[in-house]
Amino acid sequence: MRDGCDIESKRARRIQFVCLVTCPAGIDQLQRAHPDVPVIAAAIDPELNEFGFIVPGLGDVGDRYFGTG
């Protein structure tokens, strides 16, 4: 198991990572851990801020969704 992800033991033959928003640092980290997994993203924002949030990103989606913000 690598990075808390046990995809190898599941014997998956084709895995794709699909997301709404990512950034170059996230893509790099995923591809270092799983170079055979393609990344499909609706948007690639340019950077992370000092808190590790994607900038500009979507804002706090969890707070918006659950009305807790």
CSV table of N, CA, C and O in Angstrom, one decimal, residues 17-62:
chain,number,residue,atom,x,y,z
A,17,PHE,N,-8.2,9.4,-12.4
A,17,PHE,CA,-8.6,10.4,-11.3
A,17,PHE,C,-9.3,11.5,-12.0
A,17,PHE,O,-8.8,12.2,-12.9
A,18,VAL,N,-10.6,11.7,-11.6
A,18,VAL,CA,-11.4,12.7,-12.2
A,18,VAL,C,-11.8,13.7,-11.1
A,18,VAL,O,-12.2,13.3,-10.0
A,19,CYS,N,-11.6,15.0,-11.3
A,19,CYS,CA,-11.9,16.1,-10.3
A,19,CYS,C,-12.4,17.3,-11.0
A,19,CYS,O,-12.2,17.5,-12.2
A,20,LEU,N,-13.0,18.2,-10.2
A,20,LEU,CA,-13.4,19.5,-10.7
A,20,LEU,C,-12.3,20.5,-10.8
A,20,LEU,O,-12.1,21.1,-11.9
A,21,VAL,N,-11.5,20.7,-9.7
A,21,VAL,CA,-10.4,21.6,-9.7
A,21,VAL,C,-9.2,21.0,-9.1
A,21,VAL,O,-9.3,20.3,-8.1
A,22,THR,N,-8.1,21.3,-9.7
A,22,THR,CA,-6.8,20.9,-9.1
A,22,THR,C,-5.8,22.0,-9.4
A,22,THR,O,-6.1,23.0,-9.9
A,23,CYS,N,-4.5,21.7,-9.0
A,23,CYS,CA,-3.4,22.6,-9.2
A,23,CYS,C,-2.2,21.8,-9.6
A,23,CYS,O,-2.2,20.6,-9.4
A,24,PRO,N,-1.2,22.5,-10.2
A,24,PRO,CA,0.0,21.7,-10.6
A,24,PRO,C,0.6,20.9,-9.5
A,24,PRO,O,1.1,19.8,-9.7
A,25,ALA,N,0.7,21.4,-8.3
A,25,ALA,CA,1.3,20.7,-7.2
A,25,ALA,C,0.5,19.4,-6.9
A,25,ALA,O,1.1,18.4,-6.6
A,26,GLY,N,-0.8,19.5,-6.9
A,26,GLY,CA,-1.6,18.3,-6.7
A,26,GLY,C,-1.4,17.2,-7.8
A,26,GLY,O,-1.3,16.0,-7.5
A,27,ILE,N,-1.4,17.7,-9.0
A,27,ILE,CA,-1.1,16.7,-10.1
A,27,ILE,C,0.2,16.1,-10.0
A,27,ILE,O,0.4,14.9,-10.1
A,28,ASP,N,1.3,16.9,-9.7
A,28,ASP,CA,2.6,16.4,-9.5
A,28,ASP,C,2.7,15.3,-8.4
A,28,ASP,O,3.3,14.2,-8.6
A,29,GLN,N,2.0,15.6,-7.3
A,29,GLN,CA,2.1,14.6,-6.2
A,29,GLN,C,1.4,13.3,-6.5
A,29,GLN,O,1.9,12.2,-6.2
A,30,LEU,N,0.2,13.4,-7.2
A,30,LEU,CA,-0.5,12.2,-7.6
A,30,LEU,C,0.3,11.4,-8.6
A,30,LEU,O,0.4,10.2,-8.5
A,31,GLN,N,0.9,12.1,-9.6
A,31,GLN,CA,1.6,11.4,-10.6
A,31,GLN,C,3.0,10.8,-10.1
A,31,GLN,O,3.4,9.8,-10.6
A,32,ARG,N,3.5,11.4,-9.0
A,32,ARG,CA,4.7,10.8,-8.4
A,32,ARG,C,4.3,9.4,-7.7
A,32,ARG,O,5.1,8.5,-7.8
A,33,ALA,N,3.2,9.4,-7.1
A,33,ALA,CA,2.7,8.2,-6.3
A,33,ALA,C,2.1,7.2,-7.3
A,33,ALA,O,2.3,6.0,-7.1
A,34,HIS,N,1.5,7.6,-8.3
A,34,HIS,CA,0.8,6.7,-9.3
A,34,HIS,C,1.0,7.2,-10.7
A,34,HIS,O,0.1,7.8,-11.3
A,35,PRO,N,2.1,7.0,-11.3
A,35,PRO,CA,2.4,7.6,-12.6
A,35,PRO,C,1.6,7.0,-13.7
A,35,PRO,O,1.5,7.6,-14.8
A,36,ASP,N,0.9,5.9,-13.5
A,36,ASP,CA,0.1,5.3,-14.5
A,36,ASP,C,-1.4,5.8,-14.5
A,36,ASP,O,-2.2,5.3,-15.3
A,37,VAL,N,-1.7,6.6,-13.5
A,37,VAL,CA,-3.1,7.1,-13.4
A,37,VAL,C,-3.2,8.5,-14.1
A,37,VAL,O,-2.6,9.5,-13.6
A,38,PRO,N,-4.1,8.6,-15.1
A,38,PRO,CA,-4.3,9.9,-15.8
A,38,PRO,C,-5.2,10.8,-14.9
A,38,PRO,O,-6.0,10.3,-14.2
A,39,VAL,N,-4.9,12.1,-15.0
A,39,VAL,CA,-5.7,13.1,-14.3
A,39,VAL,C,-6.6,13.8,-15.3
A,39,VAL,O,-6.2,14.3,-16.3
A,40,ILE,N,-7.9,13.8,-15.0
A,40,ILE,CA,-8.9,14.5,-15.8
A,40,ILE,C,-9.5,15.5,-14.9
A,40,ILE,O,-10.1,15.2,-13.9
A,41,ALA,N,-9.3,16.8,-15.3
A,41,ALA,CA,-9.8,17.9,-14.4
A,41,ALA,C,-10.5,18.9,-15.3
A,41,ALA,O,-10.2,19.2,-16.4
A,42,ALA,N,-11.6,19.5,-14.7
A,42,ALA,CA,-12.4,20.5,-15.4
A,42,ALA,C,-11.6,21.8,-15.4
A,42,ALA,O,-11.7,22.6,-16.3
A,43,ALA,N,-10.8,22.0,-14.3
A,43,ALA,CA,-10.0,23.3,-14.3
A,43,ALA,C,-8.7,23.0,-13.5
A,43,ALA,O,-8.6,22.2,-12.6
A,44,ILE,N,-7.6,23.7,-14.0
A,44,ILE,CA,-6.3,23.6,-13.2
A,44,ILE,C,-6.0,25.0,-12.8
A,44,ILE,O,-5.6,25.9,-13.7
A,45,ASP,N,-6.2,25.3,-11.5
A,45,ASP,CA,-5.9,26.6,-11.0
A,45,ASP,C,-4.4,26.7,-10.7
A,45,ASP,O,-3.7,25.7,-10.5
A,46,PRO,N,-3.8,27.9,-10.7
A,46,PRO,CA,-2.4,28.1,-10.8
A,46,PRO,C,-1.6,27.7,-9.5
A,46,PRO,O,-0.4,27.3,-9.6
A,47,GLU,N,-2.2,27.8,-8.3
A,47,GLU,CA,-1.3,27.6,-7.2
A,47,GLU,C,-2.1,27.3,-5.9
A,47,GLU,O,-3.3,27.3,-5.9
A,48,LEU,N,-1.3,27.0,-4.8
A,48,LEU,CA,-1.8,26.8,-3.5
A,48,LEU,C,-1.5,28.0,-2.7
A,48,LEU,O,-0.4,28.6,-2.8
A,49,ASN,N,-2.3,28.4,-1.7
A,49,ASN,CA,-2.0,29.5,-0.8
A,49,ASN,C,-1.2,28.9,0.4
A,49,ASN,O,-0.9,27.7,0.4
A,50,GLU,N,-0.9,29.8,1.4
A,50,GLU,CA,-0.1,29.4,2.5
A,50,GLU,C,-0.8,28.3,3.4
A,50,GLU,O,-0.2,27.7,4.2
A,51,PHE,N,-2.2,28.2,3.2
A,51,PHE,CA,-3.0,27.2,4.0
A,51,PHE,C,-3.2,25.9,3.2
A,51,PHE,O,-3.9,25.0,3.7
A,52,GLY,N,-2.6,25.8,2.0
A,52,GLY,CA,-2.8,24.6,1.1
A,52,GLY,C,-4.1,24.6,0.4
A,52,GLY,O,-4.4,23.5,-0.2
A,53,PHE,N,-4.8,25.7,0.2
A,53,PHE,CA,-6.0,25.8,-0.5
A,53,PHE,C,-5.7,26.2,-2.0
A,53,PHE,O,-4.8,27.0,-2.2
A,54,ILE,N,-6.4,25.6,-2.9
A,54,ILE,CA,-6.2,25.9,-4.3
A,54,ILE,C,-6.7,27.4,-4.6
A,54,ILE,O,-7.7,27.8,-4.1
A,55,VAL,N,-5.9,28.2,-5.3
A,55,VAL,CA,-6.2,29.6,-5.6
A,55,VAL,C,-6.3,29.8,-7.1
A,55,VAL,O,-5.4,29.3,-7.8
A,56,PRO,N,-7.4,30.3,-7.6
A,56,PRO,CA,-8.5,30.9,-6.8
A,56,PRO,C,-9.5,29.8,-6.3
A,56,PRO,O,-10.1,30.1,-5.3
A,57,GLY,N,-9.6,28.7,-6.9
A,57,GLY,CA,-10.4,27.6,-6.3
A,57,GLY,C,-11.9,27.9,-6.3
A,57,GLY,O,-12.4,28.8,-7.0
A,58,LEU,N,-12.6,27.1,-5.5
A,58,LEU,CA,-14.1,27.3,-5.5
A,58,LEU,C,-14.6,27.9,-4.2
A,58,LEU,O,-15.8,27.9,-3.9
A,59,GLY,N,-13.7,28.4,-3.3
A,59,GLY,CA,-14.1,28.8,-2.0
A,59,GLY,C,-14.3,27.6,-1.1
A,59,GLY,O,-13.8,26.5,-1.4
A,60,ASP,N,-14.9,27.8,0.0
A,60,ASP,CA,-15.1,26.6,0.9
A,60,ASP,C,-16.4,25.9,0.5
A,60,ASP,O,-17.5,26.2,1.0
A,61,VAL,N,-16.2,24.9,-0.4
A,61,VAL,CA,-17.4,24.2,-0.9
A,61,VAL,C,-18.2,23.5,0.2
A,61,VAL,O,-19.4,23.5,0.2
A,62,GLY,N,-17.5,22.9,1.1
A,62,GLY,CA,-18.2,22.2,2.2
A,62,GLY,C,-19.1,23.2,3.0
A,62,GLY,O,-20.3,22.8,3.3
